[in-house]
């Protein structure tokens, strides 16, 4: 098994790396909460006919791809960490499944965001709903992760 092939000192780092993984993904979750907050403000302004909040739109568009990339890196780091710790990919099946769903939702969210054009784009509502789903999945993932750490 992979974990058994690691030197003793490397196996001793696994709990600290797991904590780092959790803290990193907590920060990524914070980025997505901010993204949701910006998106909600943009949506409310558009629906009310108010002038578009240009700074919020610019920030939402600029930060979204970075947040998605960081989430993907967090998933990859968690997968590698489990490989080192347990010696196989599915050491924590539910945590892995929810993480996989997060990555899938992020891929679809990003794909939808690239298709949004104009104020009446049919992709806006699915993008918003998937964003809410993403935040919910992150909350479930955080609870599962705390169950693993504690």
PDB file of N, CA, C and O in Angstrom, residues 15-80:
ATOM      1  N   UNK A  15      -1.663  13.829   9.780  1.00  0.00           N
ATOM      2  CA  UNK A  15      -2.706  14.578  10.506  1.00  0.00           C
ATOM      3  C   UNK A  15      -2.597  16.095  10.320  1.00  0.00           C
ATOM      4  O   UNK A  15      -3.613  16.786  10.232  1.00  0.00           O
ATOM      5  N   UNK A  16      -1.377  16.595  10.223  1.00  0.00           N
ATOM      6  CA  UNK A  16      -1.196  18.034  10.028  1.00  0.00           C
ATOM      7  C   UNK A  16      -1.593  18.447   8.611  1.00  0.00           C
ATOM      8  O   UNK A  16      -2.171  19.517   8.407  1.00  0.00           O
ATOM      9  N   UNK A  17      -1.280  17.588   7.653  1.00  0.00           N
ATOM     10  CA  UNK A  17      -1.692  17.859   6.283  1.00  0.00           C
ATOM     11  C   UNK A  17      -3.214  17.799   6.153  1.00  0.00           C
ATOM     12  O   UNK A  17      -3.812  18.584   5.401  1.00  0.00           O
ATOM     13  N   UNK A  18      -3.846  16.887   6.884  1.00  0.00           N
ATOM     14  CA  UNK A  18      -5.312  16.801   6.872  1.00  0.00           C
ATOM     15  C   UNK A  18      -5.923  18.078   7.438  1.00  0.00           C
ATOM     16  O   UNK A  18      -6.903  18.607   6.896  1.00  0.00           O
ATOM     17  N   UNK A  19      -5.343  18.582   8.504  1.00  0.00           N
ATOM     18  CA  UNK A  19      -5.821  19.843   9.079  1.00  0.00           C
ATOM     19  C   UNK A  19      -5.615  20.990   8.086  1.00  0.00           C
ATOM     20  O   UNK A  19      -6.505  21.828   7.893  1.00  0.00           O
ATOM     21  N   UNK A  20      -4.456  21.020   7.431  1.00  0.00           N
ATOM     22  CA  UNK A  20      -4.190  22.039   6.421  1.00  0.00           C
ATOM     23  C   UNK A  20      -5.174  21.955   5.258  1.00  0.00           C
ATOM     24  O   UNK A  20      -5.645  22.973   4.754  1.00  0.00           O
ATOM     25  N   UNK A  21      -5.494  20.725   4.866  1.00  0.00           N
ATOM     26  CA  UNK A  21      -6.478  20.501   3.800  1.00  0.00           C
ATOM     27  C   UNK A  21      -7.827  21.089   4.208  1.00  0.00           C
ATOM     28  O   UNK A  21      -8.484  21.779   3.415  1.00  0.00           O
ATOM     29  N   UNK A  22      -8.236  20.827   5.435  1.00  0.00           N
ATOM     30  CA  UNK A  22      -9.509  21.348   5.921  1.00  0.00           C
ATOM     31  C   UNK A  22      -9.522  22.863   5.990  1.00  0.00           C
ATOM     32  O   UNK A  22     -10.499  23.502   5.573  1.00  0.00           O
ATOM     33  N   UNK A  23      -8.446  23.457   6.492  1.00  0.00           N
ATOM     34  CA  UNK A  23      -8.387  24.916   6.595  1.00  0.00           C
ATOM     35  C   UNK A  23      -8.356  25.570   5.210  1.00  0.00           C
ATOM     36  O   UNK A  23      -9.014  26.591   4.988  1.00  0.00           O
ATOM     37  N   UNK A  24      -7.600  24.972   4.302  1.00  0.00           N
ATOM     38  CA  UNK A  24      -7.547  25.491   2.937  1.00  0.00           C
ATOM     39  C   UNK A  24      -8.943  25.492   2.312  1.00  0.00           C
ATOM     40  O   UNK A  24      -9.379  26.488   1.730  1.00  0.00           O
ATOM     41  N   UNK A  25      -9.648  24.371   2.456  1.00  0.00           N
ATOM     42  CA  UNK A  25     -10.975  24.277   1.849  1.00  0.00           C
ATOM     43  C   UNK A  25     -11.992  25.149   2.569  1.00  0.00           C
ATOM     44  O   UNK A  25     -12.971  25.585   1.960  1.00  0.00           O
ATOM     45  N   UNK A  26     -11.772  25.431   3.837  1.00  0.00           N
ATOM     46  CA  UNK A  26     -12.620  26.394   4.536  1.00  0.00           C
ATOM     47  C   UNK A  26     -12.450  27.788   3.926  1.00  0.00           C
ATOM     48  O   UNK A  26     -13.428  28.517   3.729  1.00  0.00           O
ATOM     49  N   UNK A  27     -11.221  28.143   3.598  1.00  0.00           N
ATOM     50  CA  UNK A  27     -10.978  29.424   2.935  1.00  0.00           C
ATOM     51  C   UNK A  27     -11.625  29.458   1.545  1.00  0.00           C
ATOM     52  O   UNK A  27     -12.196  30.467   1.144  1.00  0.00           O
ATOM     53  N   UNK A  28     -11.536  28.348   0.820  1.00  0.00           N
ATOM     54  CA  UNK A  28     -12.168  28.273  -0.502  1.00  0.00           C
ATOM     55  C   UNK A  28     -13.684  28.409  -0.351  1.00  0.00           C
ATOM     56  O   UNK A  28     -14.328  29.108  -1.137  1.00  0.00           O
ATOM     57  N   UNK A  29     -14.247  27.760   0.665  1.00  0.00           N
ATOM     58  CA  UNK A  29     -15.680  27.913   0.932  1.00  0.00           C
ATOM     59  C   UNK A  29     -16.014  29.381   1.185  1.00  0.00           C
ATOM     60  O   UNK A  29     -17.028  29.893   0.684  1.00  0.00           O
ATOM     61  N   UNK A  30     -15.163  30.070   1.937  1.00  0.00           N
ATOM     62  CA  UNK A  30     -15.365  31.504   2.170  1.00  0.00           C
ATOM     63  C   UNK A  30     -15.375  32.287   0.867  1.00  0.00           C
ATOM     64  O   UNK A  30     -16.186  33.214   0.699  1.00  0.00           O
ATOM     65  N   UNK A  31     -14.492  31.919  -0.067  1.00  0.00           N
ATOM     66  CA  UNK A  31     -14.500  32.575  -1.382  1.00  0.00           C
ATOM     67  C   UNK A  31     -15.824  32.349  -2.099  1.00  0.00           C
ATOM     68  O   UNK A  31     -16.366  33.262  -2.729  1.00  0.00           O
ATOM     69  N   UNK A  32     -16.344  31.123  -1.994  1.00  0.00           N
ATOM     70  CA  UNK A  32     -17.618  30.838  -2.661  1.00  0.00           C
ATOM     71  C   UNK A  32     -18.784  31.530  -1.980  1.00  0.00           C
ATOM     72  O   UNK A  32     -19.740  31.924  -2.655  1.00  0.00           O
ATOM     73  N   UNK A  33     -18.731  31.702  -0.683  1.00  0.00           N
ATOM     74  CA  UNK A  33     -19.779  32.474   0.001  1.00  0.00           C
ATOM     75  C   UNK A  33     -19.750  33.911  -0.506  1.00  0.00           C
ATOM     76  O   UNK A  33     -20.798  34.498  -0.803  1.00  0.00           O
ATOM     77  N   UNK A  34     -18.544  34.460  -0.637  1.00  0.00           N
ATOM     78  CA  UNK A  34     -18.413  35.816  -1.171  1.00  0.00           C
ATOM     79  C   UNK A  34     -18.940  35.875  -2.603  1.00  0.00           C
ATOM     80  O   UNK A  34     -19.636  36.825  -2.985  1.00  0.00           O
ATOM     81  N   UNK A  35     -18.605  34.869  -3.408  1.00  0.00           N
ATOM     82  CA  UNK A  35     -19.105  34.813  -4.779  1.00  0.00           C
ATOM     83  C   UNK A  35     -20.633  34.792  -4.808  1.00  0.00           C
ATOM     84  O   UNK A  35     -21.257  35.464  -5.625  1.00  0.00           O
ATOM     85  N   UNK A  36     -21.211  34.005  -3.920  1.00  0.00           N
ATOM     86  CA  UNK A  36     -22.667  33.937  -3.836  1.00  0.00           C
ATOM     87  C   UNK A  36     -23.273  35.272  -3.440  1.00  0.00           C
ATOM     88  O   UNK A  36     -24.307  35.683  -3.986  1.00  0.00           O
ATOM     89  N   UNK A  37     -22.643  35.919  -2.494  1.00  0.00           N
ATOM     90  CA  UNK A  37     -23.125  37.221  -2.037  1.00  0.00           C
ATOM     91  C   UNK A  37     -23.062  38.241  -3.177  1.00  0.00           C
ATOM     92  O   UNK A  37     -24.020  38.992  -3.406  1.00  0.00           O
ATOM     93  N   UNK A  38     -21.950  38.254  -3.899  1.00  0.00           N
ATOM     94  CA  UNK A  38     -21.831  39.162  -5.049  1.00  0.00           C
ATOM     95  C   UNK A  38     -22.870  38.817  -6.112  1.00  0.00           C
ATOM     96  O   UNK A  38     -23.520  39.704  -6.667  1.00  0.00           O
ATOM     97  N   UNK A  39     -23.003  37.525  -6.407  1.00  0.00           N
ATOM     98  CA  UNK A  39     -23.968  37.091  -7.422  1.00  0.00           C
ATOM     99  C   UNK A  39     -25.388  37.469  -7.060  1.00  0.00           C
ATOM    100  O   UNK A  39     -26.170  37.894  -7.916  1.00  0.00           O
ATOM    101  N   UNK A  40     -25.725  37.325  -5.785  1.00  0.00           N
ATOM    102  CA  UNK A  40     -27.062  37.699  -5.329  1.00  0.00           C
ATOM    103  C   UNK A  40     -27.286  39.198  -5.505  1.00  0.00           C
ATOM    104  O   UNK A  40     -28.352  39.624  -5.980  1.00  0.00           O
ATOM    105  N   UNK A  41     -26.300  39.993  -5.156  1.00  0.00           N
ATOM    106  CA  UNK A  41     -26.422  41.441  -5.337  1.00  0.00           C
ATOM    107  C   UNK A  41     -26.562  41.832  -6.792  1.00  0.00           C
ATOM    108  O   UNK A  41     -27.371  42.698  -7.147  1.00  0.00           O
ATOM    109  N   UNK A  42     -25.806  41.174  -7.657  1.00  0.00           N
ATOM    110  CA  UNK A  42     -25.885  41.442  -9.098  1.00  0.00           C
ATOM    111  C   UNK A  42     -27.272  41.067  -9.614  1.00  0.00           C
ATOM    112  O   UNK A  42     -27.905  41.813 -10.366  1.00  0.00           O
ATOM    113  N   UNK A  43     -27.752  39.913  -9.178  1.00  0.00           N
ATOM    114  CA  UNK A  43     -29.068  39.426  -9.621  1.00  0.00           C
ATOM    115  C   UNK A  43     -30.185  40.362  -9.159  1.00  0.00           C
ATOM    116  O   UNK A  43     -31.101  40.693  -9.928  1.00  0.00           O
ATOM    117  N   UNK A  44     -30.118  40.803  -7.900  1.00  0.00           N
ATOM    118  CA  UNK A  44     -31.150  41.704  -7.381  1.00  0.00           C
ATOM    119  C   UNK A  44     -31.149  43.028  -8.132  1.00  0.00           C
ATOM    120  O   UNK A  44     -32.218  43.565  -8.447  1.00  0.00           O
ATOM    121  N   UNK A  45     -29.960  43.552  -8.425  1.00  0.00           N
ATOM    122  CA  UNK A  45     -29.887  44.813  -9.166  1.00  0.00           C
ATOM    123  C   UNK A  45     -30.460  44.644 -10.570  1.00  0.00           C
ATOM    124  O   UNK A  45     -31.213  45.500 -11.051  1.00  0.00           O
ATOM    125  N   UNK A  46     -30.136  43.551 -11.218  1.00  0.00           N
ATOM    126  CA  UNK A  46     -30.630  43.315 -12.580  1.00  0.00           C
ATOM    127  C   UNK A  46     -32.139  43.161 -12.592  1.00  0.00           C
ATOM    128  O   UNK A  46     -32.826  43.722 -13.442  1.00  0.00           O
ATOM    129  N   UNK A  47     -32.686  42.431 -11.615  1.00  0.00           N
ATOM    130  CA  UNK A  47     -34.139  42.211 -11.572  1.00  0.00           C
ATOM    131  C   UNK A  47     -34.919  43.464 -11.203  1.00  0.00           C
ATOM    132  O   UNK A  47     -36.073  43.614 -11.594  1.00  0.00           O
ATOM    133  N   UNK A  48     -34.308  44.341 -10.420  1.00  0.00           N
ATOM    134  CA  UNK A  48     -35.021  45.550 -10.017  1.00  0.00           C
ATOM    135  C   UNK A  48     -34.894  46.672 -11.035  1.00  0.00           C
ATOM    136  O   UNK A  48     -35.532  47.715 -10.893  1.00  0.00           O
ATOM    137  N   UNK A  49     -34.054  46.478 -12.038  1.00  0.00           N
ATOM    138  CA  UNK A  49     -33.875  47.511 -13.048  1.00  0.00           C
ATOM    139  C   UNK A  49     -32.865  48.564 -12.638  1.00  0.00           C
ATOM    140  O   UNK A  49     -32.701  49.566 -13.333  1.00  0.00           O
ATOM    141  N   UNK A  50     -32.188  48.355 -11.517  1.00  0.00           N
ATOM    142  CA  UNK A  50     -31.172  49.301 -11.065  1.00  0.00           C
ATOM    143  C   UNK A  50     -29.954  49.209 -11.984  1.00  0.00           C
ATOM    144  O   UNK A  50     -29.777  48.226 -12.703  1.00  0.00           O
ATOM    145  N   UNK A  51     -29.118  50.235 -11.966  1.00  0.00           N
ATOM    146  CA  UNK A  51     -27.903  50.165 -12.781  1.00  0.00           C
ATOM    147  C   UNK A  51     -27.030  48.983 -12.320  1.00  0.00           C
ATOM    148  O   UNK A  51     -26.993  48.663 -11.131  1.00  0.00           O
ATOM    149  N   UNK A  52     -26.358  48.352 -13.249  1.00  0.00           N
ATOM    150  CA  UNK A  52     -25.549  47.188 -12.871  1.00  0.00           C
ATOM    151  C   UNK A  52     -24.399  47.579 -11.952  1.00  0.00           C
ATOM    152  O   UNK A  52     -23.725  48.576 -12.188  1.00  0.00           O
ATOM    153  N   UNK A  53     -24.182  46.799 -10.890  1.00  0.00           N
ATOM    154  CA  UNK A  53     -23.059  47.084  -9.990  1.00  0.00           C
ATOM    155  C   UNK A  53     -21.744  46.605 -10.637  1.00  0.00           C
ATOM    156  O   UNK A  53     -21.322  45.464 -10.469  1.00  0.00           O
ATOM    157  N   UNK A  54     -21.127  47.497 -11.378  1.00  0.00           N
ATOM    158  CA  UNK A  54     -19.982  47.154 -12.219  1.00  0.00           C
ATOM    159  C   UNK A  54     -18.847  46.533 -11.407  1.00  0.00           C
ATOM    160  O   UNK A  54     -18.255  45.531 -11.822  1.00  0.00           O
ATOM    161  N   UNK A  55     -18.541  47.102 -10.253  1.00  0.00           N
ATOM    162  CA  UNK A  55     -17.434  46.563  -9.440  1.00  0.00           C
ATOM    163  C   UNK A  55     -17.742  45.137  -8.980  1.00  0.00           C
ATOM    164  O   UNK A  55     -16.858  44.258  -9.001  1.00  0.00           O
ATOM    165  N   UNK A  56     -18.982  44.889  -8.588  1.00  0.00           N
ATOM    166  CA  UNK A  56     -19.369  43.548  -8.145  1.00  0.00           C
ATOM    167  C   UNK A  56     -19.318  42.559  -9.303  1.00  0.00           C
ATOM    168  O   UNK A  56     -18.848  41.424  -9.147  1.00  0.00           O
ATOM    169  N   UNK A  57     -19.775  42.980 -10.466  1.00  0.00           N
ATOM    170  CA  UNK A  57     -19.741  42.112 -11.653  1.00  0.00           C
ATOM    171  C   UNK A  57     -18.302  41.766 -12.000  1.00  0.00           C
ATOM    172  O   UNK A  57     -17.963  40.605 -12.241  1.00  0.00           O
ATOM    173  N   UNK A  58     -17.443  42.775 -12.004  1.00  0.00           N
ATOM    174  CA  UNK A  58     -16.037  42.559 -12.345  1.00  0.00           C
ATOM    175  C   UNK A  58     -15.386  41.600 -11.347  1.00  0.00           C
ATOM    176  O   UNK A  58     -14.682  40.670 -11.737  1.00  0.00           O
ATOM    177  N   UNK A  59     -15.658  41.803 -10.072  1.00  0.00           N
ATOM    178  CA  UNK A  59     -15.080  40.938  -9.046  1.00  0.00           C
ATOM    179  C   UNK A  59     -15.614  39.510  -9.147  1.00  0.00           C
ATOM    180  O   UNK A  59     -14.856  38.538  -9.016  1.00  0.00           O
ATOM    181  N   UNK A  60     -16.914  39.371  -9.389  1.00  0.00           N
ATOM    182  CA  UNK A  60     -17.543  38.057  -9.520  1.00  0.00           C
ATOM    183  C   UNK A  60     -16.945  37.290 -10.709  1.00  0.00           C
ATOM    184  O   UNK A  60     -16.637  36.099 -10.589  1.00  0.00           O
ATOM    185  N   UNK A  61     -16.758  37.981 -11.805  1.00  0.00           N
ATOM    186  CA  UNK A  61     -16.199  37.333 -12.997  1.00  0.00           C
ATOM    187  C   UNK A  61     -14.725  36.999 -12.831  1.00  0.00           C
ATOM    188  O   UNK A  61     -14.251  35.998 -13.366  1.00  0.00           O
ATOM    189  N   UNK A  62     -14.004  37.841 -12.126  1.00  0.00           N
ATOM    190  CA  UNK A  62     -12.571  37.634 -11.968  1.00  0.00           C
ATOM    191  C   UNK A  62     -12.271  36.536 -10.945  1.00  0.00           C
ATOM    192  O   UNK A  62     -11.370  35.730 -11.127  1.00  0.00           O
ATOM    193  N   UNK A  63     -13.033  36.496  -9.857  1.00  0.00           N
ATOM    194  CA  UNK A  63     -12.743  35.577  -8.759  1.00  0.00           C
ATOM    195  C   UNK A  63     -13.287  34.177  -9.001  1.00  0.00           C
ATOM    196  O   UNK A  63     -12.681  33.199  -8.547  1.00  0.00           O
ATOM    197  N   UNK A  64     -14.395  34.041  -9.712  1.00  0.00           N
ATOM    198  CA  UNK A  64     -15.037  32.743  -9.905  1.00  0.00           C
ATOM    199  C   UNK A  64     -14.128  31.652 -10.441  1.00  0.00           C
ATOM    200  O   UNK A  64     -14.011  30.578  -9.836  1.00  0.00           O
ATOM    201  N   UNK A  65     -13.438  31.889 -11.563  1.00  0.00           N
ATOM    202  CA  UNK A  65     -12.563  30.837 -12.085  1.00  0.00           C
ATOM    203  C   UNK A  65     -11.436  30.479 -11.129  1.00  0.00           C
ATOM    204  O   UNK A  65     -11.050  29.311 -11.014  1.00  0.00           O
ATOM    205  N   UNK A  66     -10.903  31.464 -10.418  1.00  0.00           N
ATOM    206  CA  UNK A  66      -9.835  31.183  -9.450  1.00  0.00           C
ATOM    207  C   UNK A  66     -10.350  30.340  -8.299  1.00  0.00           C
ATOM    208  O   UNK A  66      -9.675  29.400  -7.844  1.00  0.00           O
ATOM    209  N   UNK A  67     -11.529  30.670  -7.811  1.00  0.00           N
ATOM    210  CA  UNK A  67     -12.113  29.897  -6.712  1.00  0.00           C
ATOM    211  C   UNK A  67     -12.371  28.456  -7.149  1.00  0.00           C
ATOM    212  O   UNK A  67     -12.114  27.508  -6.398  1.00  0.00           O
ATOM    213  N   UNK A  68     -12.861  28.283  -8.375  1.00  0.00           N
ATOM    214  CA  UNK A  68     -13.110  26.934  -8.895  1.00  0.00           C
ATOM    215  C   UNK A  68     -11.803  26.155  -9.014  1.00  0.00           C
ATOM    216  O   UNK A  68     -11.736  24.967  -8.664  1.00  0.00           O
ATOM    217  N   UNK A  69     -10.758  26.815  -9.486  1.00  0.00           N
ATOM    218  CA  UNK A  69      -9.461  26.153  -9.606  1.00  0.00           C
ATOM    219  C   UNK A  69      -8.920  25.764  -8.228  1.00  0.00           C
ATOM    220  O   UNK A  69      -8.403  24.655  -8.044  1.00  0.00           O
ATOM    221  N   UNK A  70      -9.048  26.658  -7.264  1.00  0.00           N
ATOM    222  CA  UNK A  70      -8.583  26.349  -5.907  1.00  0.00           C
ATOM    223  C   UNK A  70      -9.363  25.188  -5.310  1.00  0.00           C
ATOM    224  O   UNK A  70      -8.801  24.337  -4.613  1.00  0.00           O
ATOM    225  N   UNK A  71     -10.659  25.133  -5.585  1.00  0.00           N
ATOM    226  CA  UNK A  71     -11.471  24.014  -5.089  1.00  0.00           C
ATOM    227  C   UNK A  71     -11.002  22.700  -5.715  1.00  0.00           C
ATOM    228  O   UNK A  71     -10.914  21.670  -5.034  1.00  0.00           O
ATOM    229  N   UNK A  72     -10.690  22.729  -7.000  1.00  0.00           N
ATOM    230  CA  UNK A  72     -10.165  21.538  -7.664  1.00  0.00           C
ATOM    231  C   UNK A  72      -8.837  21.100  -7.065  1.00  0.00           C
ATOM    232  O   UNK A  72      -8.588  19.906  -6.867  1.00  0.00           O
ATOM    233  N   UNK A  73      -7.978  22.070  -6.738  1.00  0.00           N
ATOM    234  CA  UNK A  73      -6.706  21.743  -6.091  1.00  0.00           C
ATOM    235  C   UNK A  73      -6.923  21.160  -4.701  1.00  0.00           C
ATOM    236  O   UNK A  73      -6.203  20.246  -4.286  1.00  0.00           O
ATOM    237  N   UNK A  74      -7.916  21.682  -3.979  1.00  0.00           N
ATOM    238  CA  UNK A  74      -8.244  21.135  -2.663  1.00  0.00           C
ATOM    239  C   UNK A  74      -8.716  19.696  -2.755  1.00  0.00           C
ATOM    240  O   UNK A  74      -8.355  18.852  -1.936  1.00  0.00           O
ATOM    241  N   UNK A  75      -9.516  19.402  -3.782  1.00  0.00           N
ATOM    242  CA  UNK A  75      -9.983  18.030  -4.007  1.00  0.00           C
ATOM    243  C   UNK A  75      -8.802  17.120  -4.331  1.00  0.00           C
ATOM    244  O   UNK A  75      -8.685  16.016  -3.794  1.00  0.00           O
ATOM    245  N   UNK A  76      -7.925  17.591  -5.199  1.00  0.00           N
ATOM    246  CA  UNK A  76      -6.752  16.803  -5.572  1.00  0.00           C
ATOM    247  C   UNK A  76      -5.855  16.555  -4.365  1.00  0.00           C
ATOM    248  O   UNK A  76      -5.383  15.427  -4.144  1.00  0.00           O
ATOM    249  N   UNK A  77      -5.637  17.581  -3.563  1.00  0.00           N
ATOM    250  CA  UNK A  77      -4.810  17.426  -2.365  1.00  0.00           C
ATOM    251  C   UNK A  77      -5.443  16.440  -1.393  1.00  0.00           C
ATOM    252  O   UNK A  77      -4.738  15.601  -0.803  1.00  0.00           O
ATOM    253  N   UNK A  78      -6.752  16.518  -1.224  1.00  0.00           N
ATOM    254  CA  UNK A  78      -7.440  15.574  -0.340  1.00  0.00           C
ATOM    255  C   UNK A  78      -7.326  14.150  -0.844  1.00  0.00           C
ATOM    256  O   UNK A  78      -7.127  13.207  -0.064  1.00  0.00           O
ATOM    257  N   UNK A  79      -7.437  13.973  -2.152  1.00  0.00           N
ATOM    258  CA  UNK A  79      -7.323  12.641  -2.741  1.00  0.00           C
ATOM    259  C   UNK A  79      -5.923  12.070  -2.515  1.00  0.00           C
ATOM    260  O   UNK A  79      -5.767  10.910  -2.118  1.00  0.00           O
ATOM    261  N   UNK A  80      -4.916  12.885  -2.741  1.00  0.00           N
ATOM    262  CA  UNK A  80      -3.532  12.436  -2.524  1.00  0.00           C
ATOM    263  C   UNK A  80      -3.304  12.136  -1.052  1.00  0.00           C
ATOM    264  O   UNK A  80      -2.654  11.138  -0.697  1.00  0.00           O
TER     265      UNK A  80
END
